[in-house]
Amino acid sequence: MPLLTSETCWLWSICPTVLSSLSVWTSVARSLYRIYDNEDYVRQLARQPGWQDVLTKLYMKESYESRGPSLAGSSTHSSLDPSSSRPPLRRDHIVDSVEQGSRSSSLSNTVDIPSTRPQEEALYHPLSPFGTSPFELELGGMRGETGTWNQNPVGGSQAGTPSPLEHSRSFPSLRPRKSSSLSNVLDDSNYGTDPRAADTISNTSNPQQTPEEELCNLLTNIVFSVLWCGSGSEGGEDAVWRERGQVFSVLTKLGSSCQLVRPPDDIKCSLLEMMLESSLSDLRDSQGVSLPYFPSLLRLLRLLQDFLFSEGTDNQALWSEKIFEGVVNLLDRLQAWHSTPGTPGALELREMAQIGLRIITGYVQQQDSQVSVMACVKLHSLLQTVLSLGWDEVCFLLGRLGAPLWPGGVMEADPNGGHTETFSQLVPIVRTLLDQHADPVTLHGLLPSLPVTNGSPTFAQDLQSYSHTVEWLDFYQRHVQPTMEQYELDQFGKSHDLMSNFWNSCFDDLMSTAIRRDKERTYSKDKFQEVIVDPYLRRVRSENSRYHSGQKQSSGQQGVVWRHWKSLRRLLTSERGAWAHRVPLEVKWKLSSAETYSKMRLKLVPNYQYDTHQEASAFRDNMGADSPRSSEPLPLAVAKEAKVSDMEDDQLGEEDIVFLDNKVEGEDDSQKEKLVLSEDCELITIVAVVPGRLEVTTHHLYFYDASSEKEETEEGIGFDFKRPLSQLREVHLRRYNLRRSAVELFFIDQSHYFINFKKKVRNMVYSRILGLRPPNLFYFGSRSPQELLKASGLTQRWVCREISNFEYLMQLNTISGRTYNDLSQYPVFPWVLSDYTSPDLDLENPAVFRDLSKPIGVVNPRHAQNVREKYESFEDSTGTIDKFHYGTHYSNAAGVMHYMIRMEPFTTLHIQLQDGRFDCADRQFHSVAAAWQARMESPADVKELIPEFFYFPEFLQNINGFDLGSLQMTQNNVTDVLLPQWALSREDFIRKHRKALECEHVSSHLHEWIDLIFGCKQRGEEAVEALNVFYYCTYEGAVDLDAIANETERKALEGIISNFGQTPCQLLKEPHPPRMSSENASRRQARMDTLPPNLFEQLDKLRPFKEVVCDGQPLVQAVVPRNQNRSFIIQGSDVLVTVSSNGLIGTHSWLPYDKSIANYFTFTKDPTVANPKTQRFLSGLFAPGVDLSTQVLVVSNDGRLLFSGGHWDCSLRVTQLGKGKLVGRICRHIDVVTCLALDLCGIYLISGSRDTSCIVWQVLQQGEFSSGLSPRPVQVLCGHDQEVTCVAISTELDMAVSGSKDGTLIIHSVRRGQFLRTLRPPGESCLPARVTGLQVGMEGHIVAQTALEGHTAGKEKYSLHVYSVNGCLLSSVSLEEEVTALYLVPEYIILGTRQGNLHIRDLYSLALAVSLPLKVAVRSVSVTRESSHILVGLQDGKLIVVGAGKPQEVRSGQFSRRLWGSTRRISQVSSGETEYNPTETSGK
């Protein structure tokens, strides 16, 4: 059997709590019993701390508390039932520690039972674990209050705690005790008795033995073996006996709290019997050397005395014959009765003799028992032969003989004669005491009438009679009782104190062991917790998190896949899809986030999450028309906490400027991409705040959508994006929720992202992005919006009329922090008109305009006095709220939704703001005139306009058919916005309104309104004088929300303040300069003589000039690229690229304006064109039936590459213009490429083919130059039934348009390739007219040319159609001539015809503005980027340059140029002096 370990003992300690079967317990005890004859195992077990508690707990049968109400007054504890549920990893046992009242220590390694005693009884007293003091039992119990003797002394059989911390109580349902014996250790023959039937170790040897009896016998033998044999090998005598005493203490405690298989007193008695037997055996084996055993035997007798006179007073069964015989034989063997002073061990022997004498007297008192007779005989024998007693000992024995000697014993004798029999047994003892040990003289003096004791045959009868006399009673009271008490105090008081100290020390050791074990257990638990449990729990949490993350990710991926499938299914089932429905589904629309270069949101996209909002309509409250929704008052204490006294400009700190001065390494495309920063952030959109992470690398900007459920957006599923750093155009500091914590990123394709960070991170992100030196970034290095405006030069350009009023206002809004992405900071525009009722709008009449020098609240002069008085009379006693003129704001989220209520997603946002319902119809925006009238009638309504009033007619139409209610007065339904009488349609209203904004009157006064909103009158004294002060919380920097510690209050304040609106950042602190008049601007331009005039502003002065590029070869392409970095031929000039019908490539020098030849151009012909040795041609053959034309030729925006289609191998080819070298060839179409188009920003190229498909390609960039096409298509667009004939693309509006021979135009999105709509140009015939030409304008206007075949050759009918960006047909016109070239500018369409005419038509009405006859068929038309000249390629190879104005004289030889670094002069230089004469040319 392996050695015992602490882990084994710990396993044993939990057995009673986890094992529910008594048979299992018995099996455990049988296994343990095998160790008792192996001394090594026994000693090892005895060395285990708290072994007493571990082993004695195996006696437990059930807890008192589990026995229900049978024990009145018992405390309530948790059940010992091992089957009861327990929390994992924490096993709380009922017997584990003492934790009640003032006790916090433990008696064992497991938990103890709390006591139910009152607090004052829980105090510690040094008493025996067997009960109260022996002297208290004897002296207090022998006589009652009346002086009579009690038959049953109080106390006894009390089961107190080891320290007695609580009162003892009787063990219920006592049974006759079954003794135990260790047959192989003790010799029963010494006692003349046989082992009892229960004294066996196995139930197999005694079938009548119950399982409880077998378990108890096994455990008693095991406990004794460890207690007696294992404890004696180590430590001193005191330590050994303290360990033994702890067994009795633990048994007492268990007996008070749990039901054991045998009463604890019986177990103690068995252990004491075995200890006596073992001691006697040791003496017998000592071969007469008994002196070393004296201290141990004395301790044993003291323990036995304490046990008998505490527990045995009420339990006669404990006074066993075995104990009596053991004590008597032990003392006889020691010859303790015969000890004499001076001999070794005399003191110990004398004390043992006194204890033995007291025990014998105790047995004598056990009436009606055989052992009492034996005690009387033994005592009489000792008195006769051995003992020599003094007077005090005589009195002690007389007093201890009990009731039969004294009055009451005889007179109250029971009928059975019990006392008479006992009295007869005591007569010989009394006679011997009085005759042999009492002094005769003293005795005669005290008892003169005492019967003769020596030889009198009638002494018994005489003594019985004498005991009733007063003399005898007086003798007891005066002499016997006092002497006996004094003798007990003198002889046994020391023993009592020693035992009290012994039990105290046992208790202390028990407690210290328990505490030590608790510490060890706590340490082990902590270590187990640290090494096993915590890593396990961390792993569990990690695995659970990973599992849930996986589940969430899987669910998210399934959602993404499902959304992708829905998108694909929509594409396949769309009107032009493969699975198209016979009856197309009705499409509802919402506003797209795509913007033009003028920052207009024009485009509508399908709304696949369309909601009719019927519930919101049903819940509408039409009774609240006169009580507009007011903002919740601001909590005063919170507002005071957040107020800022000193407002600083929003700019970078010095620590952030450092990043601007240090260029980050590795930002070239040739370098490996490196991560620069990664920060958590939020992407702010109108409809959602998307949590995510922004990562900036040396090449790209990444945003990762971290939302749990990704929504379908215009760019895909979720808001993730990846944008090249080279496409970044602007970065602006922004504020969000009044915090300066956001940035807004603008890219060259007009996409932009509003990203919010932690406040302290924003500036670092901004400076690190700028530190990467993006090549296309504008306004580089500015530190604040004020500096940004100054550095941009926008104000000067506006003053000089180089940009429009609309463009300037949009730029001011952008720089000051206004954005479409945040409704509380939406761009703000002014009311410019005051006349909305006249049938005609006369923009020459100043009376029709609003006074722009005054805030909208006081445009009506009647309101000015009221507003001023309100300001002057306002006082805030707390000093928190500053004076203000208006409690509402001219731009806030509610105002934006008010105007845009008919357009999703603003409809949904409006309903959310109104608590799930539409606002009252009378308060909705239902009429332009009514809205203006409301401003005039109430100074509280100070809403200005939004940009959509000047470019977006669709917001005035209820295109989705929402139920907006009806007006209370007229009961008219609110549907489309009622327009002024002077507006013929929504489009007409927008055009006229925009025209009013750009008119001379508004231009001359717009600076006054700018001063109010963005400038010097926004704040301070000038704002007070201008009646232009708003609530203080609307101003930038007026509050610091981070100063509010309470998050709930901070969130509430954010919501409240956002409803007030936010004033833009103050951009100017000086008065804004006025705009020049158009006449002054023209004179200035003429005087400055630096810019070419705008051709389209002088259409009446058009003059053509000729340049011969390749005589006789049609010029099919002539274009000046948009964004080239100047010419590589002549420094300071641009490149003009020409392509002839034979594929000859020319790269000429072009200068649109020179002071020496005012208003005209400089053209330097490419010398390689005329030299056959240096000529450059397009490589490859073209497919049959394909004419080389502008349809299949596109020049990159930087003038570096030429993209060509129409090749026989269905390829799309890329040619480097400088060398005429083929650098790319891509074959993805399965038929010939028929048309190409490039977007305005040069990012995407679209190709159309005879295979009826279109493909969108990405133009690769290397550094700042175009390098080729990505071989992987961005999108493949399908839907046409016949050959695609023309294409156009607008990346900023996210739309690709294709025309086909099937007579339709199909519009797709670029980013996702989603089908948007089909346009079918109208015609005179039911047959479709093929689309032959297509252009898309900067504001999304779609111009298409169609041709309808006639019945005979040459009788085709041609038409021209103009659509809005949202597919609304604006105008159509039939043409008499075949259009061979088409070009679109912001206000006009330029047409070149086969008949040799150049027509310029109005974009909106298609009315002819001017016509220029050229007499030769036009093959190509383009406009220079300054709009200064029209370049026309003719069939005869001439290049016609159309300009405006009159040429000046030019000196010959004036133009000295360098050609590729050469110093030779160039002779082929034209300065526009050769005017084209079509009549002369045609004649020739």
Short mmCIF file of N, CA and C in Angstrom, two decimals, residues 1264-1375:
data_model
loop_
_atom_site.label_atom_id
_atom_site.label_comp_id
_atom_site.label_asym_id
_atom_site.label_seq_id
_atom_site.Cartn_x
_atom_site.Cartn_y
_atom_site.Cartn_z
N GLU A 1264 2.47 60.28 -60.11
CA GLU A 1264 1.42 61.21 -60.50
C GLU A 1264 0.98 61.02 -61.94
N PHE A 1265 1.40 59.92 -62.55
CA PHE A 1265 1.12 59.72 -63.98
C PHE A 1265 0.35 58.43 -64.20
N SER A 1266 -0.42 58.42 -65.30
CA SER A 1266 -1.14 57.22 -65.69
C SER A 1266 -0.15 56.22 -66.29
N SER A 1267 -0.31 54.96 -65.94
CA SER A 1267 0.64 53.96 -66.41
C SER A 1267 -0.01 52.83 -67.17
N GLY A 1268 -1.33 52.73 -67.16
CA GLY A 1268 -1.99 51.65 -67.88
C GLY A 1268 -3.35 51.35 -67.30
N LEU A 1269 -3.87 50.18 -67.66
CA LEU A 1269 -5.17 49.72 -67.17
C LEU A 1269 -4.98 48.49 -66.31
N SER A 1270 -5.79 48.40 -65.26
CA SER A 1270 -5.80 47.20 -64.45
C SER A 1270 -6.38 46.05 -65.27
N PRO A 1271 -5.72 44.89 -65.30
CA PRO A 1271 -6.24 43.79 -66.13
C PRO A 1271 -7.55 43.22 -65.62
N ARG A 1272 -7.87 43.52 -64.39
CA ARG A 1272 -9.11 42.99 -63.81
C ARG A 1272 -10.21 44.04 -63.91
N PRO A 1273 -11.33 43.74 -64.55
CA PRO A 1273 -12.41 44.74 -64.68
C PRO A 1273 -12.98 45.13 -63.31
N VAL A 1274 -13.37 46.39 -63.23
CA VAL A 1274 -14.06 46.86 -62.03
C VAL A 1274 -15.51 46.37 -62.04
N GLN A 1275 -16.18 46.52 -63.19
CA GLN A 1275 -17.55 46.04 -63.34
C GLN A 1275 -17.74 45.55 -64.77
N VAL A 1276 -18.60 44.55 -64.92
CA VAL A 1276 -19.06 44.11 -66.23
C VAL A 1276 -20.56 44.37 -66.26
N LEU A 1277 -21.00 45.22 -67.17
CA LEU A 1277 -22.38 45.69 -67.22
C LEU A 1277 -23.07 45.11 -68.44
N CYS A 1278 -24.25 44.54 -68.20
CA CYS A 1278 -25.02 43.91 -69.27
C CYS A 1278 -26.43 44.48 -69.30
N GLY A 1279 -27.15 44.11 -70.33
CA GLY A 1279 -28.55 44.52 -70.40
C GLY A 1279 -29.02 44.88 -71.79
N HIS A 1280 -28.11 45.23 -72.68
CA HIS A 1280 -28.53 45.61 -74.04
C HIS A 1280 -28.83 44.37 -74.87
N ASP A 1281 -29.68 44.57 -75.86
CA ASP A 1281 -30.06 43.48 -76.75
C ASP A 1281 -29.24 43.48 -78.03
N GLN A 1282 -28.61 44.61 -78.34
CA GLN A 1282 -27.81 44.71 -79.56
C GLN A 1282 -26.50 45.41 -79.23
N GLU A 1283 -25.74 45.64 -80.25
CA GLU A 1283 -24.42 46.23 -80.12
C GLU A 1283 -24.45 47.55 -79.35
N VAL A 1284 -23.49 47.72 -78.44
CA VAL A 1284 -23.33 48.97 -77.73
C VAL A 1284 -22.61 49.94 -78.64
N THR A 1285 -23.20 51.13 -78.84
CA THR A 1285 -22.64 52.08 -79.81
C THR A 1285 -21.93 53.25 -79.16
N CYS A 1286 -22.29 53.58 -77.93
CA CYS A 1286 -21.68 54.72 -77.26
C CYS A 1286 -21.79 54.57 -75.75
N VAL A 1287 -20.83 55.11 -75.05
CA VAL A 1287 -20.80 55.00 -73.59
C VAL A 1287 -20.36 56.33 -73.01
N ALA A 1288 -20.70 56.53 -71.73
CA ALA A 1288 -20.25 57.69 -70.97
C ALA A 1288 -20.21 57.28 -69.50
N ILE A 1289 -19.36 57.96 -68.75
CA ILE A 1289 -19.19 57.59 -67.35
C ILE A 1289 -18.97 58.85 -66.51
N SER A 1290 -19.57 58.84 -65.31
CA SER A 1290 -19.39 59.92 -64.34
C SER A 1290 -19.10 59.27 -62.99
N THR A 1291 -17.83 59.23 -62.64
CA THR A 1291 -17.45 58.58 -61.38
C THR A 1291 -18.01 59.33 -60.19
N GLU A 1292 -17.99 60.66 -60.24
CA GLU A 1292 -18.46 61.44 -59.09
C GLU A 1292 -19.94 61.21 -58.82
N LEU A 1293 -20.72 60.97 -59.86
CA LEU A 1293 -22.14 60.66 -59.69
C LEU A 1293 -22.41 59.16 -59.67
N ASP A 1294 -21.36 58.36 -59.72
CA ASP A 1294 -21.47 56.90 -59.65
C ASP A 1294 -22.46 56.38 -60.69
N MET A 1295 -22.25 56.75 -61.94
CA MET A 1295 -23.16 56.30 -62.98
C MET A 1295 -22.40 56.05 -64.27
N ALA A 1296 -22.74 54.94 -64.91
CA ALA A 1296 -22.21 54.59 -66.22
C ALA A 1296 -23.40 54.46 -67.15
N VAL A 1297 -23.33 55.17 -68.29
CA VAL A 1297 -24.44 55.21 -69.23
C VAL A 1297 -23.97 54.59 -70.55
N SER A 1298 -24.81 53.77 -71.12
CA SER A 1298 -24.48 53.13 -72.39
C SER A 1298 -25.67 53.22 -73.33
N GLY A 1299 -25.37 53.47 -74.62
CA GLY A 1299 -26.39 53.51 -75.65
C GLY A 1299 -26.16 52.40 -76.66
N SER A 1300 -27.23 51.94 -77.27
CA SER A 1300 -27.13 50.77 -78.12
C SER A 1300 -27.98 50.93 -79.37
N LYS A 1301 -27.75 50.02 -80.30
CA LYS A 1301 -28.58 49.97 -81.49
C LYS A 1301 -30.01 49.56 -81.17
N ASP A 1302 -30.21 49.00 -79.98
CA ASP A 1302 -31.59 48.62 -79.61
C ASP A 1302 -32.43 49.83 -79.22
N GLY A 1303 -31.84 51.04 -79.28
CA GLY A 1303 -32.60 52.27 -79.05
C GLY A 1303 -32.79 52.63 -77.58
N THR A 1304 -32.01 52.05 -76.70
CA THR A 1304 -32.18 52.34 -75.28
C THR A 1304 -30.87 52.85 -74.68
N LEU A 1305 -31.04 53.57 -73.59
CA LEU A 1305 -29.94 53.97 -72.74
C LEU A 1305 -30.09 53.24 -71.41
N ILE A 1306 -29.03 52.62 -70.96
CA ILE A 1306 -29.07 51.92 -69.67
C ILE A 1306 -28.09 52.61 -68.72
N ILE A 1307 -28.56 52.86 -67.50
CA ILE A 1307 -27.73 53.50 -66.48
C ILE A 1307 -27.43 52.48 -65.39
N HIS A 1308 -26.15 52.29 -65.13
CA HIS A 1308 -25.68 51.43 -64.05
C HIS A 1308 -24.88 52.27 -63.06
N SER A 1309 -24.72 51.72 -61.84
CA SER A 1309 -23.79 52.34 -60.89
C SER A 1309 -22.39 51.82 -61.16
N VAL A 1310 -21.40 52.66 -60.93
CA VAL A 1310 -20.01 52.28 -61.20
C VAL A 1310 -19.47 51.41 -60.08
N ARG A 1311 -19.72 51.80 -58.83
CA ARG A 1311 -19.08 51.13 -57.70
C ARG A 1311 -19.60 49.71 -57.49
N ARG A 1312 -20.87 49.49 -57.77
CA ARG A 1312 -21.44 48.16 -57.54
C ARG A 1312 -21.94 47.48 -58.81
N GLY A 1313 -22.05 48.23 -59.90
CA GLY A 1313 -22.56 47.64 -61.13
C GLY A 1313 -24.04 47.35 -61.08
N GLN A 1314 -24.78 48.07 -60.24
CA GLN A 1314 -26.21 47.84 -60.11
C GLN A 1314 -26.99 48.54 -61.23
N PHE A 1315 -27.99 47.86 -61.74
CA PHE A 1315 -28.88 48.46 -62.73
C PHE A 1315 -29.73 49.53 -62.05
N LEU A 1316 -29.77 50.71 -62.66
CA LEU A 1316 -30.56 51.80 -62.09
C LEU A 1316 -31.83 52.07 -62.89
N ARG A 1317 -31.70 52.28 -64.17
CA ARG A 1317 -32.90 52.58 -64.98
C ARG A 1317 -32.57 52.44 -66.46
N THR A 1318 -33.63 52.37 -67.25
CA THR A 1318 -33.53 52.37 -68.71
C THR A 1318 -34.22 53.62 -69.24
N LEU A 1319 -33.57 54.27 -70.18
CA LEU A 1319 -34.16 55.43 -70.85
C LEU A 1319 -34.42 55.05 -72.30
N ARG A 1320 -35.61 55.38 -72.76
CA ARG A 1320 -36.00 55.11 -74.15
C ARG A 1320 -36.31 56.44 -74.82
N PRO A 1321 -35.37 56.96 -75.57
CA PRO A 1321 -35.62 58.26 -76.23
C PRO A 1321 -36.86 58.19 -77.11
N PRO A 1322 -37.66 59.23 -77.06
CA PRO A 1322 -38.90 59.22 -77.86
C PRO A 1322 -38.59 59.40 -79.35
N GLY A 1323 -39.48 58.93 -80.18
CA GLY A 1323 -39.33 59.07 -81.63
C GLY A 1323 -40.68 59.11 -82.31
N GLU A 1324 -40.61 59.43 -83.59
CA GLU A 1324 -41.85 59.52 -84.37
C GLU A 1324 -42.39 58.16 -84.73
N SER A 1325 -41.55 57.17 -84.70
CA SER A 1325 -41.97 55.82 -85.09
C SER A 1325 -41.99 54.92 -83.87
N CYS A 1326 -42.73 53.84 -84.02
CA CYS A 1326 -42.74 52.86 -82.95
C CYS A 1326 -41.48 52.02 -82.94
N LEU A 1327 -40.73 52.12 -84.04
CA LEU A 1327 -39.47 51.38 -84.10
C LEU A 1327 -38.42 52.12 -83.29
N PRO A 1328 -37.54 51.37 -82.63
CA PRO A 1328 -36.49 52.04 -81.85
C PRO A 1328 -35.47 52.69 -82.76
N ALA A 1329 -35.02 53.85 -82.35
CA ALA A 1329 -33.97 54.56 -83.07
C ALA A 1329 -32.65 54.30 -82.37
N ARG A 1330 -31.64 53.89 -83.15
CA ARG A 1330 -30.36 53.55 -82.53
C ARG A 1330 -29.71 54.80 -81.94
N VAL A 1331 -29.01 54.59 -80.86
CA VAL A 1331 -28.31 55.70 -80.20
C VAL A 1331 -26.93 55.80 -80.83
N THR A 1332 -26.62 56.95 -81.35
CA THR A 1332 -25.34 57.13 -82.05
C THR A 1332 -24.35 58.00 -81.31
N GLY A 1333 -24.81 58.76 -80.36
CA GLY A 1333 -23.91 59.63 -79.61
C GLY A 1333 -24.40 59.80 -78.18
N LEU A 1334 -23.46 60.00 -77.26
CA LEU A 1334 -23.84 60.06 -75.84
C LEU A 1334 -22.80 60.88 -75.08
N GLN A 1335 -23.29 61.77 -74.24
CA GLN A 1335 -22.43 62.55 -73.35
C GLN A 1335 -23.14 62.73 -72.01
N VAL A 1336 -22.33 62.79 -70.92
CA VAL A 1336 -22.85 63.05 -69.58
C VAL A 1336 -22.19 64.31 -69.05
N GLY A 1337 -23.01 65.27 -68.59
CA GLY A 1337 -22.48 66.54 -68.11
C GLY A 1337 -22.02 66.47 -66.67
N MET A 1338 -21.44 67.57 -66.20
CA MET A 1338 -20.90 67.62 -64.85
C MET A 1338 -21.99 67.56 -63.80
N GLU A 1339 -23.20 67.96 -64.15
CA GLU A 1339 -24.33 67.87 -63.22
C GLU A 1339 -25.23 66.69 -63.57
N GLY A 1340 -24.70 65.75 -64.34
CA GLY A 1340 -25.43 64.52 -64.60
C GLY A 1340 -26.38 64.57 -65.77
N HIS A 1341 -26.43 65.69 -66.50
CA HIS A 1341 -27.32 65.73 -67.67
C HIS A 1341 -26.85 64.72 -68.72
N ILE A 1342 -27.78 63.98 -69.24
CA ILE A 1342 -27.48 62.96 -70.25
C ILE A 1342 -27.98 63.47 -71.60
N VAL A 1343 -27.05 63.62 -72.56
CA VAL A 1343 -27.40 64.07 -73.91
C VAL A 1343 -27.20 62.89 -74.85
N ALA A 1344 -28.23 62.53 -75.55
CA ALA A 1344 -28.17 61.37 -76.46
C ALA A 1344 -28.63 61.78 -77.85
N GLN A 1345 -27.91 61.30 -78.83
CA GLN A 1345 -28.31 61.50 -80.23
C GLN A 1345 -28.81 60.17 -80.77
N THR A 1346 -29.93 60.20 -81.48
CA THR A 1346 -30.50 58.98 -82.04
C THR A 1346 -30.68 59.13 -83.54
N ALA A 1347 -30.68 58.00 -84.20
CA ALA A 1347 -30.88 57.98 -85.66
C ALA A 1347 -31.88 56.90 -86.00
N LEU A 1348 -32.90 57.28 -86.72
CA LEU A 1348 -33.94 56.35 -87.14
C LEU A 1348 -33.81 56.14 -88.63
N GLU A 1349 -33.61 54.89 -89.01
CA GLU A 1349 -33.43 54.59 -90.43
C GLU A 1349 -34.70 54.89 -91.22
N GLY A 1350 -34.47 55.50 -92.38
CA GLY A 1350 -35.61 55.80 -93.24
C GLY A 1350 -35.90 54.65 -94.19
N HIS A 1351 -36.93 54.86 -95.01
CA HIS A 1351 -37.31 53.82 -95.98
C HIS A 1351 -36.30 53.71 -97.10
N THR A 1352 -35.59 54.80 -97.36
CA THR A 1352 -34.56 54.78 -98.41
C THR A 1352 -33.25 55.27 -97.84
N ALA A 1353 -32.17 54.92 -98.50
CA ALA A 1353 -30.86 55.31 -98.03
C ALA A 1353 -30.73 56.83 -98.02
N GLY A 1354 -30.11 57.34 -96.97
CA GLY A 1354 -29.89 58.77 -96.84
C GLY A 1354 -31.08 59.52 -96.30
N LYS A 1355 -32.13 58.83 -95.97
CA LYS A 1355 -33.33 59.47 -95.44
C LYS A 1355 -33.50 59.22 -93.94
N GLU A 1356 -32.41 59.06 -93.24
CA GLU A 1356 -32.49 58.82 -91.80
C GLU A 1356 -32.95 60.09 -91.08
N LYS A 1357 -33.59 59.86 -89.95
CA LYS A 1357 -34.07 60.97 -89.13
C LYS A 1357 -33.24 61.00 -87.85
N TYR A 1358 -32.77 62.20 -87.52
CA TYR A 1358 -31.89 62.35 -86.37
C TYR A 1358 -32.58 63.21 -85.30
N SER A 1359 -32.30 62.83 -84.05
CA SER A 1359 -32.90 63.58 -82.93
C SER A 1359 -31.86 63.76 -81.83
N LEU A 1360 -32.12 64.76 -81.01
CA LEU A 1360 -31.26 65.05 -79.86
C LEU A 1360 -32.13 65.15 -78.62
N HIS A 1361 -31.71 64.46 -77.54
CA HIS A 1361 -32.51 64.39 -76.31
C HIS A 1361 -31.64 64.75 -75.11
N VAL A 1362 -32.26 65.44 -74.17
CA VAL A 1362 -31.57 65.80 -72.92
C VAL A 1362 -32.38 65.27 -71.75
N TYR A 1363 -31.70 64.52 -70.89
CA TYR A 1363 -32.31 63.97 -69.68
C TYR A 1363 -31.60 64.54 -68.45
N SER A 1364 -32.34 64.63 -67.37
CA SER A 1364 -31.70 64.97 -66.10
C SER A 1364 -30.97 63.75 -65.56
N VAL A 1365 -30.21 63.96 -64.50
CA VAL A 1365 -29.45 62.85 -63.93
C VAL A 1365 -30.36 61.74 -63.44
N ASN A 1366 -31.61 62.08 -63.15
CA ASN A 1366 -32.56 61.09 -62.64
C ASN A 1366 -33.53 60.61 -63.71
N GLY A 1367 -33.15 60.78 -65.00
CA GLY A 1367 -33.91 60.18 -66.08
C GLY A 1367 -35.11 60.96 -66.52
N CYS A 1368 -35.23 62.20 -66.11
CA CYS A 1368 -36.37 63.02 -66.54
C CYS A 1368 -36.03 63.68 -67.87
N LEU A 1369 -36.86 63.47 -68.87
CA LEU A 1369 -36.64 64.06 -70.19
C LEU A 1369 -36.89 65.56 -70.11
N LEU A 1370 -35.84 66.33 -70.33
CA LEU A 1370 -35.95 67.78 -70.25
C LEU A 1370 -36.32 68.40 -71.59
N SER A 1371 -35.78 67.83 -72.66
CA SER A 1371 -36.07 68.42 -73.97
C SER A 1371 -35.66 67.44 -75.06
N SER A 1372 -36.33 67.56 -76.20
CA SER A 1372 -35.99 66.78 -77.40
C SER A 1372 -36.13 67.67 -78.62
N VAL A 1373 -35.31 67.40 -79.61
CA VAL A 1373 -35.37 68.19 -80.83
C VAL A 1373 -34.97 67.31 -82.00
N SER A 1374 -35.64 67.50 -83.11
CA SER A 1374 -35.28 66.79 -84.33
C SER A 1374 -34.21 67.59 -85.07
N LEU A 1375 -33.28 66.90 -85.68
CA LEU A 1375 -32.16 67.52 -86.37
C LEU A 1375 -32.27 67.27 -87.87
#
